[in-house]
mmCIF file with all atom_site columns, C-alpha atoms in Angstrom:
data_model
loop_
_atom_site.group_PDB
_atom_site.id
_atom_site.type_symbol
_atom_site.label_atom_id
_atom_site.label_alt_id
_atom_site.label_comp_id
_atom_site.label_asym_id
_atom_site.label_entity_id
_atom_site.label_seq_id
_atom_site.pdbx_PDB_ins_code
_atom_site.Cartn_x
_atom_site.Cartn_y
_atom_site.Cartn_z
_atom_site.occupancy
_atom_site.B_iso_or_equiv
_atom_site.pdbx_formal_charge
_atom_site.auth_seq_id
_atom_site.auth_comp_id
_atom_site.auth_asym_id
_atom_site.auth_atom_id
_atom_site.pdbx_PDB_model_num
ATOM 1   C CA . MET A 1 1   ? -28.304 -82.500 16.268 1.00 47.00 ? 749 MET A CA 1
ATOM 2   C CA . VAL A 1 2   ? -30.388 -85.147 14.494 1.00 51.00 ? 750 VAL A CA 1
ATOM 3   C CA . THR A 1 3   ? -33.280 -84.701 16.925 1.00 53.00 ? 751 THR A CA 1
ATOM 4   C CA . ASP A 1 4   ? -33.203 -80.946 16.310 1.00 55.00 ? 752 ASP A CA 1
ATOM 5   C CA . LEU A 1 5   ? -33.387 -81.642 12.589 1.00 56.00 ? 753 LEU A CA 1
ATOM 6   C CA . HIS A 1 6   ? -36.417 -83.870 13.121 1.00 65.00 ? 754 HIS A CA 1
ATOM 7   C CA . GLU A 1 7   ? -38.068 -81.112 15.174 1.00 65.00 ? 755 GLU A CA 1
ATOM 8   C CA . LEU A 1 8   ? -37.440 -78.646 12.342 1.00 60.00 ? 756 LEU A CA 1
ATOM 9   C CA . GLU A 1 9   ? -38.788 -81.153 9.841  1.00 67.00 ? 757 GLU A CA 1
ATOM 10  C CA . SER A 1 10  ? -41.970 -81.847 11.826 1.00 71.00 ? 758 SER A CA 1
ATOM 11  C CA . TRP A 1 11  ? -42.543 -78.119 12.298 1.00 68.00 ? 759 TRP A CA 1
ATOM 12  C CA . ALA A 1 12  ? -42.158 -77.307 8.608  1.00 70.00 ? 760 ALA A CA 1
ATOM 13  C CA . VAL A 1 13  ? -43.980 -80.303 7.111  1.00 74.00 ? 761 VAL A CA 1
ATOM 14  C CA . GLY A 1 14  ? -47.396 -78.664 7.361  1.00 75.00 ? 762 GLY A CA 1
ATOM 15  C CA . LEU A 1 15  ? -46.181 -75.484 5.709  1.00 75.00 ? 763 LEU A CA 1
ATOM 16  C CA . LEU A 1 16  ? -44.396 -77.372 2.952  1.00 77.00 ? 764 LEU A CA 1
ATOM 17  C CA . ASN A 1 17  ? -47.371 -79.597 2.146  1.00 76.00 ? 765 ASN A CA 1
ATOM 18  C CA . ALA A 1 18  ? -49.484 -76.513 1.504  1.00 79.00 ? 766 ALA A CA 1
ATOM 19  C CA . MET A 1 19  ? -46.991 -75.286 -1.124 1.00 83.00 ? 767 MET A CA 1
ATOM 20  C CA . SER A 1 20  ? -46.944 -76.286 -4.778 1.00 88.00 ? 768 SER A CA 1
ATOM 21  C CA . PRO A 1 21  ? -44.125 -78.589 -5.989 1.00 89.00 ? 769 PRO A CA 1
ATOM 22  C CA . ALA A 1 22  ? -42.581 -75.700 -7.940 1.00 92.00 ? 770 ALA A CA 1
ATOM 23  C CA . GLY A 1 23  ? -42.601 -73.525 -4.819 1.00 90.00 ? 771 GLY A CA 1
ATOM 24  C CA . ARG A 1 24  ? -41.009 -76.305 -2.773 1.00 90.00 ? 772 ARG A CA 1
ATOM 25  C CA . ARG A 1 25  ? -38.303 -76.719 -5.432 1.00 94.00 ? 773 ARG A CA 1
ATOM 26  C CA . VAL A 1 26  ? -37.527 -72.984 -5.321 1.00 94.00 ? 774 VAL A CA 1
ATOM 27  C CA . LEU A 1 27  ? -37.341 -73.130 -1.522 1.00 92.00 ? 775 LEU A CA 1
ATOM 28  C CA . ALA A 1 28  ? -35.122 -76.235 -1.654 1.00 93.00 ? 776 ALA A CA 1
ATOM 29  C CA . GLY A 1 29  ? -32.797 -74.440 -4.070 1.00 95.00 ? 777 GLY A CA 1
ATOM 30  C CA . SER A 1 30  ? -32.411 -71.469 -1.757 1.00 95.00 ? 778 SER A CA 1
ATOM 31  C CA . ILE A 1 31  ? -31.837 -73.803 1.216  1.00 94.00 ? 779 ILE A CA 1
ATOM 32  C CA . ALA A 1 32  ? -29.173 -75.758 -0.700 1.00 95.00 ? 780 ALA A CA 1
ATOM 33  C CA . ARG A 1 33  ? -27.391 -72.575 -1.799 1.00 96.00 ? 781 ARG A CA 1
ATOM 34  C CA . GLU A 1 34  ? -27.389 -71.216 1.760  1.00 96.00 ? 782 GLU A CA 1
ATOM 35  C CA . LEU A 1 35  ? -26.056 -74.499 3.157  1.00 95.00 ? 783 LEU A CA 1
ATOM 36  C CA . ARG A 1 36  ? -23.319 -74.572 0.494  1.00 96.00 ? 784 ARG A CA 1
ATOM 37  C CA . LYS A 1 37  ? -22.302 -71.000 1.344  1.00 96.00 ? 785 LYS A CA 1
ATOM 38  C CA . ARG A 1 38  ? -22.156 -71.795 5.046  1.00 96.00 ? 786 ARG A CA 1
ATOM 39  C CA . SER A 1 39  ? -20.204 -75.007 4.388  1.00 95.00 ? 787 SER A CA 1
ATOM 40  C CA . GLN A 1 40  ? -17.727 -73.101 2.222  1.00 95.00 ? 788 GLN A CA 1
ATOM 41  C CA . ASP A 1 41  ? -17.244 -70.552 4.997  1.00 95.00 ? 789 ASP A CA 1
ATOM 42  C CA . ARG A 1 42  ? -16.691 -73.315 7.574  1.00 95.00 ? 790 ARG A CA 1
ATOM 43  C CA . ILE A 1 43  ? -14.181 -75.122 5.357  1.00 94.00 ? 791 ILE A CA 1
ATOM 44  C CA . ALA A 1 44  ? -12.329 -71.826 4.806  1.00 94.00 ? 792 ALA A CA 1
ATOM 45  C CA . ALA A 1 45  ? -12.253 -71.249 8.579  1.00 94.00 ? 793 ALA A CA 1
ATOM 46  C CA . GLN A 1 46  ? -11.097 -74.874 9.141  1.00 94.00 ? 794 GLN A CA 1
ATOM 47  C CA . VAL A 1 47  ? -13.947 -75.514 11.600 1.00 95.00 ? 795 VAL A CA 1
ATOM 48  C CA . ASN A 1 48  ? -16.248 -78.533 12.072 1.00 95.00 ? 796 ASN A CA 1
ATOM 49  C CA . PRO A 1 49  ? -20.029 -77.933 12.155 1.00 94.00 ? 797 PRO A CA 1
ATOM 50  C CA . ASP A 1 50  ? -19.991 -78.328 15.948 1.00 93.00 ? 798 ASP A CA 1
ATOM 51  C CA . GLY A 1 51  ? -17.565 -75.394 16.238 1.00 93.00 ? 799 GLY A CA 1
ATOM 52  C CA . SER A 1 52  ? -14.370 -77.322 16.998 1.00 95.00 ? 800 SER A CA 1
ATOM 53  C CA . ALA A 1 53  ? -11.257 -76.756 14.899 1.00 94.00 ? 801 ALA A CA 1
ATOM 54  C CA . TYR A 1 54  ? -10.080 -79.299 12.340 1.00 93.00 ? 802 TYR A CA 1
ATOM 55  C CA . ALA A 1 55  ? -7.377  -81.690 13.453 1.00 90.00 ? 803 ALA A CA 1
ATOM 56  C CA . PRO A 1 56  ? -4.039  -80.163 12.401 1.00 88.00 ? 804 PRO A CA 1
ATOM 57  C CA . ARG A 1 57  ? -1.962  -81.606 9.599  1.00 83.00 ? 805 ARG A CA 1
ATOM 58  C CA . LYS A 1 58  ? 0.486   -84.312 10.505 1.00 80.00 ? 806 LYS A CA 1
ATOM 59  C CA . PRO A 1 59  ? 4.164   -83.251 10.501 1.00 75.00 ? 807 PRO A CA 1
ATOM 60  C CA . GLN A 1 60  ? 5.809   -83.803 7.114  1.00 70.00 ? 808 GLN A CA 1
ATOM 61  C CA . LEU A 1 61  ? 9.347   -84.811 6.254  1.00 66.00 ? 809 LEU A CA 1
ATOM 62  C CA . LEU A 1 62  ? 10.099  -82.514 3.333  1.00 63.00 ? 810 LEU A CA 1
ATOM 63  C CA . HIS A 1 63  ? 13.242  -83.079 1.271  1.00 63.00 ? 811 HIS A CA 1
ATOM 64  C CA . ARG A 1 64  ? 15.203  -84.580 4.149  1.00 59.00 ? 812 ARG A CA 1
ATOM 65  C CA . LYS A 1 65  ? 14.512  -81.763 6.551  1.00 61.00 ? 813 LYS A CA 1
ATOM 66  C CA . GLN A 1 66  ? 11.719  -81.305 9.008  1.00 62.00 ? 814 GLN A CA 1
ATOM 67  C CA . GLY A 1 67  ? 9.049   -79.031 7.626  1.00 61.00 ? 815 GLY A CA 1
ATOM 68  C CA . ARG A 1 68  ? 5.494   -77.934 8.059  1.00 63.00 ? 816 ARG A CA 1
ATOM 69  C CA . ILE A 1 69  ? 2.837   -77.212 5.488  1.00 66.00 ? 817 ILE A CA 1
ATOM 70  C CA . ARG A 1 70  ? 1.374   -73.872 6.458  1.00 72.00 ? 818 ARG A CA 1
ATOM 71  C CA . ARG A 1 71  ? -1.381  -73.397 3.909  1.00 79.00 ? 819 ARG A CA 1
ATOM 72  C CA . LYS A 1 72  ? -4.964  -74.231 4.789  1.00 85.00 ? 820 LYS A CA 1
ATOM 73  C CA . MET A 1 73  ? -6.478  -77.581 3.947  1.00 87.00 ? 821 MET A CA 1
ATOM 74  C CA . PHE A 1 74  ? -9.117  -78.050 1.245  1.00 89.00 ? 822 PHE A CA 1
ATOM 75  C CA . LEU A 1 75  ? -8.459  -74.794 -0.628 1.00 86.00 ? 823 LEU A CA 1
ATOM 76  C CA . LYS A 1 76  ? -9.982  -75.974 -3.904 1.00 88.00 ? 824 LYS A CA 1
ATOM 77  C CA . LEU A 1 77  ? -12.490 -78.348 -2.360 1.00 89.00 ? 825 LEU A CA 1
ATOM 78  C CA . ARG A 1 78  ? -14.779 -75.553 -1.240 1.00 88.00 ? 826 ARG A CA 1
ATOM 79  C CA . ALA A 1 79  ? -15.081 -74.115 -4.768 1.00 90.00 ? 827 ALA A CA 1
ATOM 80  C CA . SER A 1 80  ? -18.503 -74.253 -6.397 1.00 90.00 ? 828 SER A CA 1
ATOM 81  C CA . ARG A 1 81  ? -16.929 -76.404 -9.097 1.00 92.00 ? 829 ARG A CA 1
ATOM 82  C CA . PHE A 1 82  ? -16.629 -79.264 -6.608 1.00 94.00 ? 830 PHE A CA 1
ATOM 83  C CA . LEU A 1 83  ? -19.268 -78.440 -3.980 1.00 95.00 ? 831 LEU A CA 1
ATOM 84  C CA . LYS A 1 84  ? -22.550 -78.859 -5.855 1.00 95.00 ? 832 LYS A CA 1
ATOM 85  C CA . THR A 1 85  ? -26.181 -78.280 -4.931 1.00 96.00 ? 833 THR A CA 1
ATOM 86  C CA . GLU A 1 86  ? -29.251 -80.155 -6.114 1.00 95.00 ? 834 GLU A CA 1
ATOM 87  C CA . ALA A 1 87  ? -32.842 -79.209 -5.426 1.00 95.00 ? 835 ALA A CA 1
ATOM 88  C CA . THR A 1 88  ? -36.093 -81.019 -6.097 1.00 94.00 ? 836 THR A CA 1
ATOM 89  C CA . ALA A 1 89  ? -39.566 -80.549 -4.676 1.00 91.00 ? 837 ALA A CA 1
ATOM 90  C CA . ASP A 1 90  ? -38.709 -83.156 -2.023 1.00 88.00 ? 838 ASP A CA 1
ATOM 91  C CA . SER A 1 91  ? -35.051 -82.538 -1.170 1.00 89.00 ? 839 SER A CA 1
ATOM 92  C CA . ALA A 1 92  ? -32.160 -80.107 -1.014 1.00 92.00 ? 840 ALA A CA 1
ATOM 93  C CA . VAL A 1 93  ? -28.716 -81.681 -1.393 1.00 94.00 ? 841 VAL A CA 1
ATOM 94  C CA . VAL A 1 94  ? -25.198 -80.302 -0.973 1.00 95.00 ? 842 VAL A CA 1
ATOM 95  C CA . LYS A 1 95  ? -22.553 -82.762 -2.158 1.00 95.00 ? 843 LYS A CA 1
ATOM 96  C CA . PHE A 1 96  ? -19.067 -83.083 -3.534 1.00 95.00 ? 844 PHE A CA 1
ATOM 97  C CA . ALA A 1 97  ? -18.976 -83.906 -7.234 1.00 92.00 ? 845 ALA A CA 1
ATOM 98  C CA . GLY A 1 98  ? -16.562 -85.876 -9.343 1.00 88.00 ? 846 GLY A CA 1
ATOM 99  C CA . GLN A 1 99  ? -13.278 -87.353 -8.225 1.00 88.00 ? 847 GLN A CA 1
ATOM 100 C CA . VAL A 1 100 ? -13.008 -85.157 -5.123 1.00 92.00 ? 848 VAL A CA 1
ATOM 101 C CA . GLN A 1 101 ? -16.005 -86.975 -3.654 1.00 93.00 ? 849 GLN A CA 1
ATOM 102 C CA . ARG A 1 102 ? -13.783 -89.900 -2.621 1.00 92.00 ? 850 ARG A CA 1
ATOM 103 C CA . MET A 1 103 ? -11.172 -87.638 -1.029 1.00 92.00 ? 851 MET A CA 1
ATOM 104 C CA . ALA A 1 104 ? -13.866 -85.688 0.826  1.00 93.00 ? 852 ALA A CA 1
ATOM 105 C CA . LEU A 1 105 ? -15.393 -88.940 2.084  1.00 94.00 ? 853 LEU A CA 1
ATOM 106 C CA . VAL A 1 106 ? -12.038 -90.119 3.464  1.00 94.00 ? 854 VAL A CA 1
ATOM 107 C CA . HIS A 1 107 ? -11.429 -86.839 5.284  1.00 92.00 ? 855 HIS A CA 1
ATOM 108 C CA . HIS A 1 108 ? -15.018 -86.440 6.509  1.00 93.00 ? 856 HIS A CA 1
ATOM 109 C CA . TYR A 1 109 ? -15.139 -89.838 8.225  1.00 95.00 ? 857 TYR A CA 1
ATOM 110 C CA . GLY A 1 110 ? -11.432 -90.257 9.021  1.00 94.00 ? 858 GLY A CA 1
ATOM 111 C CA . LEU A 1 111 ? -10.856 -93.358 6.895  1.00 95.00 ? 859 LEU A CA 1
ATOM 112 C CA . ARG A 1 112 ? -7.695  -95.008 5.591  1.00 94.00 ? 860 ARG A CA 1
ATOM 113 C CA . ASP A 1 113 ? -6.488  -94.233 2.076  1.00 92.00 ? 861 ASP A CA 1
ATOM 114 C CA . ARG A 1 114 ? -3.390  -94.136 -0.071 1.00 91.00 ? 862 ARG A CA 1
ATOM 115 C CA . VAL A 1 115 ? -1.622  -90.792 -0.311 1.00 85.00 ? 863 VAL A CA 1
ATOM 116 C CA . GLN A 1 116 ? -0.609  -91.532 -3.908 1.00 85.00 ? 864 GLN A CA 1
ATOM 117 C CA . LYS A 1 117 ? -1.396  -94.333 -6.334 1.00 88.00 ? 865 LYS A CA 1
ATOM 118 C CA . ASP A 1 118 ? 1.426   -96.605 -5.134 1.00 88.00 ? 866 ASP A CA 1
ATOM 119 C CA . GLY A 1 119 ? 2.040   -94.778 -1.858 1.00 88.00 ? 867 GLY A CA 1
ATOM 120 C CA . PRO A 1 120 ? 1.566   -95.931 1.716  1.00 90.00 ? 868 PRO A CA 1
ATOM 121 C CA . VAL A 1 121 ? -1.854  -96.344 3.328  1.00 92.00 ? 869 VAL A CA 1
ATOM 122 C CA . VAL A 1 122 ? -2.482  -93.577 5.853  1.00 91.00 ? 870 VAL A CA 1
ATOM 123 C CA . LYS A 1 123 ? -5.202  -93.106 8.489  1.00 94.00 ? 871 LYS A CA 1
ATOM 124 C CA . TYR A 1 124 ? -6.658  -89.618 8.127  1.00 93.00 ? 872 TYR A CA 1
ATOM 125 C CA . ASP A 1 125 ? -8.136  -87.659 11.024 1.00 93.00 ? 873 ASP A CA 1
ATOM 126 C CA . ALA A 1 126 ? -11.871 -86.988 10.813 1.00 94.00 ? 874 ALA A CA 1
ATOM 127 C CA . ARG A 1 127 ? -12.647 -83.479 9.612  1.00 94.00 ? 875 ARG A CA 1
ATOM 128 C CA . GLU A 1 128 ? -16.371 -82.903 9.098  1.00 94.00 ? 876 GLU A CA 1
ATOM 129 C CA . LEU A 1 129 ? -16.617 -81.060 5.806  1.00 93.00 ? 877 LEU A CA 1
ATOM 130 C CA . LEU A 1 130 ? -20.406 -80.998 5.505  1.00 93.00 ? 878 LEU A CA 1
ATOM 131 C CA . GLY A 1 131 ? -22.958 -80.755 8.274  1.00 92.00 ? 879 GLY A CA 1
ATOM 132 C CA . ILE A 1 132 ? -25.627 -78.582 9.817  1.00 92.00 ? 880 ILE A CA 1
ATOM 133 C CA . SER A 1 133 ? -24.789 -76.477 12.847 1.00 91.00 ? 881 SER A CA 1
ATOM 134 C CA . ASP A 1 134 ? -27.217 -74.892 15.296 1.00 90.00 ? 882 ASP A CA 1
ATOM 135 C CA . SER A 1 135 ? -26.934 -71.531 13.544 1.00 92.00 ? 883 SER A CA 1
ATOM 136 C CA . ASP A 1 136 ? -27.647 -73.273 10.223 1.00 92.00 ? 884 ASP A CA 1
ATOM 137 C CA . GLN A 1 137 ? -30.871 -74.690 11.656 1.00 88.00 ? 885 GLN A CA 1
ATOM 138 C CA . SER A 1 138 ? -32.098 -71.274 12.737 1.00 89.00 ? 886 SER A CA 1
ATOM 139 C CA . THR A 1 139 ? -31.170 -69.842 9.328  1.00 92.00 ? 887 THR A CA 1
ATOM 140 C CA . LEU A 1 140 ? -33.083 -72.642 7.600  1.00 89.00 ? 888 LEU A CA 1
ATOM 141 C CA . ALA A 1 141 ? -36.134 -71.924 9.745  1.00 86.00 ? 889 ALA A CA 1
ATOM 142 C CA . ASP A 1 142 ? -35.885 -68.236 8.818  1.00 89.00 ? 890 ASP A CA 1
ATOM 143 C CA . LEU A 1 143 ? -35.618 -69.150 5.116  1.00 90.00 ? 891 LEU A CA 1
ATOM 144 C CA . VAL A 1 144 ? -38.736 -71.312 5.305  1.00 86.00 ? 892 VAL A CA 1
ATOM 145 C CA . ILE A 1 145 ? -40.696 -68.610 7.137  1.00 85.00 ? 893 ILE A CA 1
ATOM 146 C CA . ALA A 1 146 ? -39.566 -65.905 4.697  1.00 89.00 ? 894 ALA A CA 1
ATOM 147 C CA . HIS A 1 147 ? -40.478 -68.059 1.705  1.00 87.00 ? 895 HIS A CA 1
ATOM 148 C CA . VAL A 1 148 ? -43.922 -68.928 3.070  1.00 83.00 ? 896 VAL A CA 1
ATOM 149 C CA . ALA A 1 149 ? -44.577 -65.271 3.950  1.00 82.00 ? 897 ALA A CA 1
ATOM 150 C CA . ARG A 1 150 ? -44.100 -64.263 0.284  1.00 78.00 ? 898 ARG A CA 1
#
C-alpha cells in the first residue's frame, strides 16, 4: 500500500507544484474531509482498511454471569468531534483529537493498556482505525484530477 501511495504522490507532484498554495490548501481540505468520511464509514462497518473485519470483542464476565457486549465498538470515536481534519498547502491530516487519541492509538496498533485507572493491564487486538484503502487511493486521484480540471 505504501508503494501505491508513493506512485500516487509522484504522479500528482507535477500537478500540485503548478497550483498556488491557496489552491493546494483547498484541495488538501477536500482530501482530508473525504478521508475522514471514508474512515468514519469503515469504523461504523467495523472493517480494517484492507477489507478484513475487526477482531471481535473478548468475552466479558458481567455481574457474575457470562455475557456478551453486542453493541459496535468505537461508536463515539468516529464522530467529527473526535476525528479531526487539518489541511495546509503541504499536507492533509486526519487524526484523533484530545483524550481519545491515546485510546485510538492503543487499539490501532494493538498495544497494552489499563482498562481503568487502577484496573488490570490488557493486551488489545489491533484494529486499524485510520488508513488508506485501494478505493481511497482511486478516489483521491479523482479528487486531484477534478480539482485541477476546474
